[in-house]
PDB file of C-alpha atoms in Angstrom:
ATOM      1  CA  UNK A  23      16.778  14.547  25.940  1.00  0.00           C
ATOM      2  CA  UNK A  24      15.173  11.390  24.516  1.00  0.00           C
ATOM      3  CA  UNK A  25      17.183   9.194  26.869  1.00  0.00           C
ATOM      4  CA  UNK A  26      16.016  11.181  29.889  1.00  0.00           C
ATOM      5  CA  UNK A  27      12.386  10.990  28.736  1.00  0.00           C
ATOM      6  CA  UNK A  28      12.598   7.197  28.327  1.00  0.00           C
ATOM      7  CA  UNK A  29      14.180   6.882  31.774  1.00  0.00           C
ATOM      8  CA  UNK A  30      11.386   8.960  33.328  1.00  0.00           C
ATOM      9  CA  UNK A  31       8.740   6.869  31.565  1.00  0.00           C
ATOM     10  CA  UNK A  32      10.286   3.604  32.766  1.00  0.00           C
ATOM     11  CA  UNK A  33      10.616   4.932  36.313  1.00  0.00           C
ATOM     12  CA  UNK A  34       7.026   6.162  36.314  1.00  0.00           C
ATOM     13  CA  UNK A  35       5.812   2.811  34.975  1.00  0.00           C
ATOM     14  CA  UNK A  36       7.802   0.928  37.600  1.00  0.00           C
ATOM     15  CA  UNK A  37       6.523   3.046  40.487  1.00  0.00           C
ATOM     16  CA  UNK A  38       2.905   3.100  39.282  1.00  0.00           C
ATOM     17  CA  UNK A  39       2.949  -0.594  38.385  1.00  0.00           C
ATOM     18  CA  UNK A  40       4.439  -1.649  41.715  1.00  0.00           C
ATOM     19  CA  UNK A  41       2.000   0.540  43.651  1.00  0.00           C
ATOM     20  CA  UNK A  42      -0.985  -0.833  41.738  1.00  0.00           C
ATOM     21  CA  UNK A  43       0.128  -4.452  42.201  1.00  0.00           C
ATOM     22  CA  UNK A  44       0.866  -4.097  45.907  1.00  0.00           C
ATOM     23  CA  UNK A  45      -2.291  -2.192  46.802  1.00  0.00           C
ATOM     24  CA  UNK A  46      -4.586  -3.600  44.071  1.00  0.00           C
ATOM     25  CA  UNK A  47      -5.966  -0.129  43.477  1.00  0.00           C
ATOM     26  CA  UNK A  48      -8.422   0.409  40.643  1.00  0.00           C
ATOM     27  CA  UNK A  49      -7.655   2.784  37.795  1.00  0.00           C
ATOM     28  CA  UNK A  50      -9.316   6.149  38.327  1.00  0.00           C
ATOM     29  CA  UNK A  51     -10.406   8.454  35.479  1.00  0.00           C
ATOM     30  CA  UNK A  52      -8.118  11.208  36.767  1.00  0.00           C
ATOM     31  CA  UNK A  53      -5.140   8.875  36.243  1.00  0.00           C
ATOM     32  CA  UNK A  54      -6.223   8.292  32.663  1.00  0.00           C
ATOM     33  CA  UNK A  55      -6.596  12.041  32.116  1.00  0.00           C
ATOM     34  CA  UNK A  56      -3.026  12.620  33.295  1.00  0.00           C
ATOM     35  CA  UNK A  57      -1.769   9.816  31.059  1.00  0.00           C
ATOM     36  CA  UNK A  58      -3.501  11.359  28.035  1.00  0.00           C
ATOM     37  CA  UNK A  59      -1.831  14.695  28.755  1.00  0.00           C
ATOM     38  CA  UNK A  60       1.568  12.993  28.979  1.00  0.00           C
ATOM     39  CA  UNK A  61       0.830  11.145  25.758  1.00  0.00           C
ATOM     40  CA  UNK A  62       0.245  14.493  24.037  1.00  0.00           C
ATOM     41  CA  UNK A  63       3.448  15.973  25.452  1.00  0.00           C
ATOM     42  CA  UNK A  64       5.553  12.913  24.632  1.00  0.00           C
ATOM     43  CA  UNK A  65       4.277  12.665  21.060  1.00  0.00           C
ATOM     44  CA  UNK A  66       4.105  16.334  20.089  1.00  0.00           C
ATOM     45  CA  UNK A  67       5.524  17.027  16.640  1.00  0.00           C
ATOM     46  CA  UNK A  68       6.647  20.542  15.783  1.00  0.00           C
ATOM     47  CA  UNK A  69       5.600  21.385  12.227  1.00  0.00           C
ATOM     48  CA  UNK A  70       6.594  25.044  12.297  1.00  0.00           C
ATOM     49  CA  UNK A  71       6.905  27.907  14.780  1.00  0.00           C
ATOM     50  CA  UNK A  72       3.186  28.224  15.196  1.00  0.00           C
ATOM     51  CA  UNK A  73       2.051  24.640  14.918  1.00  0.00           C
ATOM     52  CA  UNK A  74       2.770  21.677  17.154  1.00  0.00           C
ATOM     53  CA  UNK A  75       0.648  18.649  16.287  1.00  0.00           C
ATOM     54  CA  UNK A  76      -0.328  16.087  18.911  1.00  0.00           C
ATOM     55  CA  UNK A  77      -2.155  12.757  18.664  1.00  0.00           C
ATOM     56  CA  UNK A  78      -5.926  12.846  18.420  1.00  0.00           C
ATOM     57  CA  UNK A  79      -6.759   9.130  18.512  1.00  0.00           C
ATOM     58  CA  UNK A  80      -6.276   7.464  21.902  1.00  0.00           C
ATOM     59  CA  UNK A  81      -6.777   3.880  23.048  1.00  0.00           C
ATOM     60  CA  UNK A  82      -6.738   3.222  26.785  1.00  0.00           C
ATOM     61  CA  UNK A  83      -6.139  -0.450  27.565  1.00  0.00           C
ATOM     62  CA  UNK A  84      -7.547  -1.516  30.935  1.00  0.00           C
ATOM     63  CA  UNK A  85      -7.400  -4.672  33.016  1.00  0.00           C
ATOM     64  CA  UNK A  86     -10.522  -6.849  32.796  1.00  0.00           C
ATOM     65  CA  UNK A  87     -11.741  -5.647  36.211  1.00  0.00           C
ATOM     66  CA  UNK A  88     -11.148  -1.973  35.518  1.00  0.00           C
ATOM     67  CA  UNK A  89     -12.696  -2.273  32.063  1.00  0.00           C
ATOM     68  CA  UNK A  90     -15.802  -3.959  33.472  1.00  0.00           C
ATOM     69  CA  UNK A  91     -16.144  -1.197  36.061  1.00  0.00           C
ATOM     70  CA  UNK A  92     -15.682   1.716  33.607  1.00  0.00           C
ATOM     71  CA  UNK A  93     -17.376   0.307  30.469  1.00  0.00           C
ATOM     72  CA  UNK A  94     -20.925   1.388  31.481  1.00  0.00           C
ATOM     73  CA  UNK A  95     -19.665   4.988  31.567  1.00  0.00           C
ATOM     74  CA  UNK A  96     -17.522   4.802  28.428  1.00  0.00           C
ATOM     75  CA  UNK A  97     -19.552   7.319  26.413  1.00  0.00           C
ATOM     76  CA  UNK A  98     -19.533   9.993  29.101  1.00  0.00           C
ATOM     77  CA  UNK A  99     -15.964   9.176  30.089  1.00  0.00           C
ATOM     78  CA  UNK A 100     -14.837   9.391  26.454  1.00  0.00           C
ATOM     79  CA  UNK A 101     -16.484  12.806  26.110  1.00  0.00           C
ATOM     80  CA  UNK A 102     -14.952  14.082  29.336  1.00  0.00           C
ATOM     81  CA  UNK A 103     -11.473  12.783  28.518  1.00  0.00           C
ATOM     82  CA  UNK A 104     -11.612  14.170  24.975  1.00  0.00           C
ATOM     83  CA  UNK A 105     -12.724  17.535  26.380  1.00  0.00           C
ATOM     84  CA  UNK A 106      -9.851  17.472  28.860  1.00  0.00           C
ATOM     85  CA  UNK A 107      -7.379  16.709  26.060  1.00  0.00           C
ATOM     86  CA  UNK A 108      -8.841  19.582  24.034  1.00  0.00           C
ATOM     87  CA  UNK A 109      -8.502  22.020  26.947  1.00  0.00           C
ATOM     88  CA  UNK A 110      -4.970  20.882  27.718  1.00  0.00           C
ATOM     89  CA  UNK A 111      -4.011  21.253  24.057  1.00  0.00           C
ATOM     90  CA  UNK A 112      -5.436  24.760  24.020  1.00  0.00           C
ATOM     91  CA  UNK A 113      -3.333  25.706  27.057  1.00  0.00           C
ATOM     92  CA  UNK A 114      -0.200  24.248  25.456  1.00  0.00           C
ATOM     93  CA  UNK A 115      -1.033  25.699  22.001  1.00  0.00           C
ATOM     94  CA  UNK A 116      -1.132  22.247  20.418  1.00  0.00           C
ATOM     95  CA  UNK A 117      -3.167  21.430  17.330  1.00  0.00           C
ATOM     96  CA  UNK A 118      -4.910  18.303  16.052  1.00  0.00           C
ATOM     97  CA  UNK A 119      -5.161  16.812  12.573  1.00  0.00           C
ATOM     98  CA  UNK A 120      -8.734  15.624  13.167  1.00  0.00           C
ATOM     99  CA  UNK A 121     -11.380  14.855  15.765  1.00  0.00           C
ATOM    100  CA  UNK A 122     -10.321  13.670  19.200  1.00  0.00           C
ATOM    101  CA  UNK A 123     -11.269  10.050  19.859  1.00  0.00           C
ATOM    102  CA  UNK A 124     -10.818   8.165  23.142  1.00  0.00           C
ATOM    103  CA  UNK A 125     -11.469   4.404  23.248  1.00  0.00           C
ATOM    104  CA  UNK A 126     -11.469   2.062  26.227  1.00  0.00           C
ATOM    105  CA  UNK A 127     -10.335  -1.487  25.488  1.00  0.00           C
ATOM    106  CA  UNK A 128      -9.997  -4.591  27.596  1.00  0.00           C
ATOM    107  CA  UNK A 129      -6.473  -6.020  27.911  1.00  0.00           C
ATOM    108  CA  UNK A 130      -6.373  -9.500  29.413  1.00  0.00           C
ATOM    109  CA  UNK A 131      -2.667  -9.225  30.259  1.00  0.00           C
ATOM    110  CA  UNK A 132      -3.044  -6.255  32.637  1.00  0.00           C
ATOM    111  CA  UNK A 133      -3.606  -6.510  36.387  1.00  0.00           C
ATOM    112  CA  UNK A 134      -6.135  -4.366  38.243  1.00  0.00           C
ATOM    113  CA  UNK A 135      -4.889  -0.807  38.552  1.00  0.00           C
ATOM    114  CA  UNK A 136      -2.638  -1.013  35.500  1.00  0.00           C
ATOM    115  CA  UNK A 137      -3.377   0.545  32.127  1.00  0.00           C
ATOM    116  CA  UNK A 138      -1.676   1.435  28.854  1.00  0.00           C
ATOM    117  CA  UNK A 139      -2.293   4.356  26.548  1.00  0.00           C
ATOM    118  CA  UNK A 140      -1.621   4.154  22.835  1.00  0.00           C
ATOM    119  CA  UNK A 141      -2.055   7.116  20.561  1.00  0.00           C
ATOM    120  CA  UNK A 142      -1.713   8.164  16.979  1.00  0.00           C
ATOM    121  CA  UNK A 143      -2.306  11.179  14.825  1.00  0.00           C
ATOM    122  CA  UNK A 144      -5.224  10.481  12.556  1.00  0.00           C
ATOM    123  CA  UNK A 145      -5.891  13.054   9.827  1.00  0.00           C
ATOM    124  CA  UNK A 146      -9.566  13.796   9.498  1.00  0.00           C
ATOM    125  CA  UNK A 147     -10.538  11.032  11.935  1.00  0.00           C
ATOM    126  CA  UNK A 148     -14.168  10.602  12.768  1.00  0.00           C
ATOM    127  CA  UNK A 149     -15.767   8.880  15.737  1.00  0.00           C
ATOM    128  CA  UNK A 150     -15.787   5.107  15.352  1.00  0.00           C
ATOM    129  CA  UNK A 151     -18.841   2.945  15.493  1.00  0.00           C
ATOM    130  CA  UNK A 152     -17.688   0.775  18.416  1.00  0.00           C
ATOM    131  CA  UNK A 153     -19.631   0.785  21.660  1.00  0.00           C
ATOM    132  CA  UNK A 154     -16.595   2.011  23.582  1.00  0.00           C
ATOM    133  CA  UNK A 155     -15.639   4.774  21.155  1.00  0.00           C
ATOM    134  CA  UNK A 156     -16.515   8.365  21.541  1.00  0.00           C
ATOM    135  CA  UNK A 157     -15.133  11.111  19.346  1.00  0.00           C
ATOM    136  CA  UNK A 158     -15.379  14.783  20.112  1.00  0.00           C
ATOM    137  CA  UNK A 159     -14.656  17.343  17.409  1.00  0.00           C
ATOM    138  CA  UNK A 160     -11.731  19.639  18.018  1.00  0.00           C
ATOM    139  CA  UNK A 161     -12.740  23.325  18.208  1.00  0.00           C
ATOM    140  CA  UNK A 162     -12.135  25.372  15.077  1.00  0.00           C
ATOM    141  CA  UNK A 163     -12.528  22.419  12.716  1.00  0.00           C
ATOM    142  CA  UNK A 164     -10.164  19.573  12.015  1.00  0.00           C
ATOM    143  CA  UNK A 165      -7.056  21.533  12.896  1.00  0.00           C
ATOM    144  CA  UNK A 166      -8.179  22.127  16.452  1.00  0.00           C
ATOM    145  CA  UNK A 167      -7.139  25.049  18.664  1.00  0.00           C
ATOM    146  CA  UNK A 168      -4.723  27.568  17.297  1.00  0.00           C
ATOM    147  CA  UNK A 169      -5.213  26.597  13.677  1.00  0.00           C
TER     148      UNK A 169
END
């Protein structure tokens, strides 16, 4: 199963990357939302029958142009994306180890329309102090939905 997942990820990256380079399309928030959902699915860890833990700390790396365009909305966008992750996790019966944090960062090596998502599970994480950081507490305390 892991081999198939890696193949799908590479294929998706190739198609999305080629499309973005050819058409120079800007990254849209809905694309980021979908990537965060995939990041949860791809990094879900089953702890027991009733608890599947997913990452709660996300960094979205954007091209300089996309970052410049989205940075003025980073607080609201972070809140919206964290809320979307929370809702998706509730639907999938995932749990979190701490607050959900979504950060936008500039990546000089990315072209317009391309982005990368990195995630990790951060126990008891709290919102950072950076200007592009916005944390949103998971419902039901640090364990999130279904705890």
